[in-house]
Structures are given as C-alpha cells and as structure tokens.
C-alpha cells in the first residue's frame, strides 16, 4: 500500500477551505490547521473545523490561538467597535472585513508546522476572482509567499502553498464541493451569526450566490435568505 504524502490544509471551518480539503484529500493525507484570532464567530468556526476534521478522520490536527489580531484591530471581524457591513458594497475596494495581512500570518504558522511534520504542501482556500477583494487572496501574494518559503525553510523541504480555488467563482466552488462530497453542511461562512447565518453580510451573500449558481440549496440555517 502506497502512503500518500502529507499536506497541511488551512481550515477556517468555512466553505472554501472545506472544498480545498476535499481537493487535497485526493492526493495527500490531510493535516488540518485552524487559527482562532478573536473573530466574532470564533466559537462557531472552531466547531465547524472540528466537525470537518472528524468527518475526514484526520490524524494531524493543530489549533492555534492568535489574540494579537484583536489587539491590532483594524477589521470589523476583530474590532467590536466596527460594524460588519451588509453586502451592498461588494467589489468596491478592500472592505472593512479585511483582517490586515492575516493570510501571511496564517501561512507562516502553517508552513512552520508543515516543516515539523514533514508535509510538502500547504493548501489555502483563497479565492481571487469572485471574492471580497482581499489583497492577501491574490495569485501574486501566493507566488511571493512561495518565494519566502524557498528562502526560509530547510533545503529540500519541498513545501509549497497551493490555492486550488484561486480562479474559480463561488458557483464553481460549490459544484466542485458537491462533486467531491465535501461536507458543506458542516461549513460556516457567516461573519456575525453563530446560531443561524445572517444572510446579509458579504460572506453570506457570496456563499448564497454560489449555491444558486450551482443550482443547489445551501444546507446551513439562515436568519434571512435574499
């Protein structure tokens, strides 16, 4: 029996990382990494992460707390004084829900862990083409980070970041997830609701648009569906 190489998947508990894990699982043994960073829905995202890890029977799991994001602030996800906006301004610049340089911090931690456990890939569910416009979800950022990995890890580590959803839209992501039997019912994307998704924040709207484009019904509960 051939042993699959190991890959770390940055798993927020959301839909995109859920599908990324399903894609990675075809060729790699999964190691799931999750960051608690003081976001509004921290507890709900952690629950989603743990349920997905259990679904896949993952052996390697790492949960890290990074409270410094709340100390730094500057994002509606981590600063309670900033309101989470509705989705009417999607596509009009970098929104207030952007957490400054978050993906660089997350990837740095995930790569550190990958180097320790011998993983050769780090998967992240970054989406450039149909997203909120976050600068750390661009292909140029992923390429630059891979350069940093080559320079900053042991010779021969072979670690590389992959973003398999980067140029997909949300409808394509949902369809891919359904094809791979990803546990989308265990994922959580809302920026502010924990009992039921709000249905009005940009993350909810993008997710709902994706399911509609895929001709499917989102299985998670919503307070309101547009």
mmCIF file of C-alpha atoms in Angstrom, residues 2 5 29 32 50 54 71 84 88-89 92 96 141 145 160 170 174 180-181 186 191 195 202 212 216 223:
data_model
loop_
_atom_site.group_PDB
_atom_site.id
_atom_site.type_symbol
_atom_site.label_atom_id
_atom_site.label_comp_id
_atom_site.label_asym_id
_atom_site.label_seq_id
_atom_site.Cartn_x
_atom_site.Cartn_y
_atom_site.Cartn_z
ATOM 1 C CA UNK A 2 1.438 3.351 -1.067
ATOM 2 C CA UNK A 5 2.415 12.452 1.094
ATOM 3 C CA UNK A 29 -3.005 12.678 3.691
ATOM 4 C CA UNK A 32 -5.741 20.349 9.341
ATOM 5 C CA UNK A 50 -13.664 20.187 14.439
ATOM 6 C CA UNK A 54 -13.951 14.386 12.497
ATOM 7 C CA UNK A 71 -5.137 43.725 19.780
ATOM 8 C CA UNK A 84 -19.974 44.269 9.879
ATOM 9 C CA UNK A 88 -24.127 46.232 -0.958
ATOM 10 C CA UNK A 89 -20.522 47.410 -1.478
ATOM 11 C CA UNK A 92 -15.795 48.327 -4.377
ATOM 12 C CA UNK A 96 -13.622 46.716 6.422
ATOM 13 C CA UNK A 141 0.658 37.096 -2.998
ATOM 14 C CA UNK A 145 4.898 33.651 -0.274
ATOM 15 C CA UNK A 160 4.750 24.831 -1.422
ATOM 16 C CA UNK A 170 -18.399 30.673 -5.972
ATOM 17 C CA UNK A 174 -19.943 24.786 -4.752
ATOM 18 C CA UNK A 180 -16.157 15.618 -4.201
ATOM 19 C CA UNK A 181 -18.781 15.043 -1.481
ATOM 20 C CA UNK A 186 -20.606 21.258 8.273
ATOM 21 C CA UNK A 191 -19.203 36.895 9.653
ATOM 22 C CA UNK A 195 -26.925 30.121 15.688
ATOM 23 C CA UNK A 202 -20.771 39.815 2.203
ATOM 24 C CA UNK A 212 -27.786 29.456 -6.506
ATOM 25 C CA UNK A 216 -28.245 23.748 -5.210
ATOM 26 C CA UNK A 223 -31.890 34.079 9.607
#
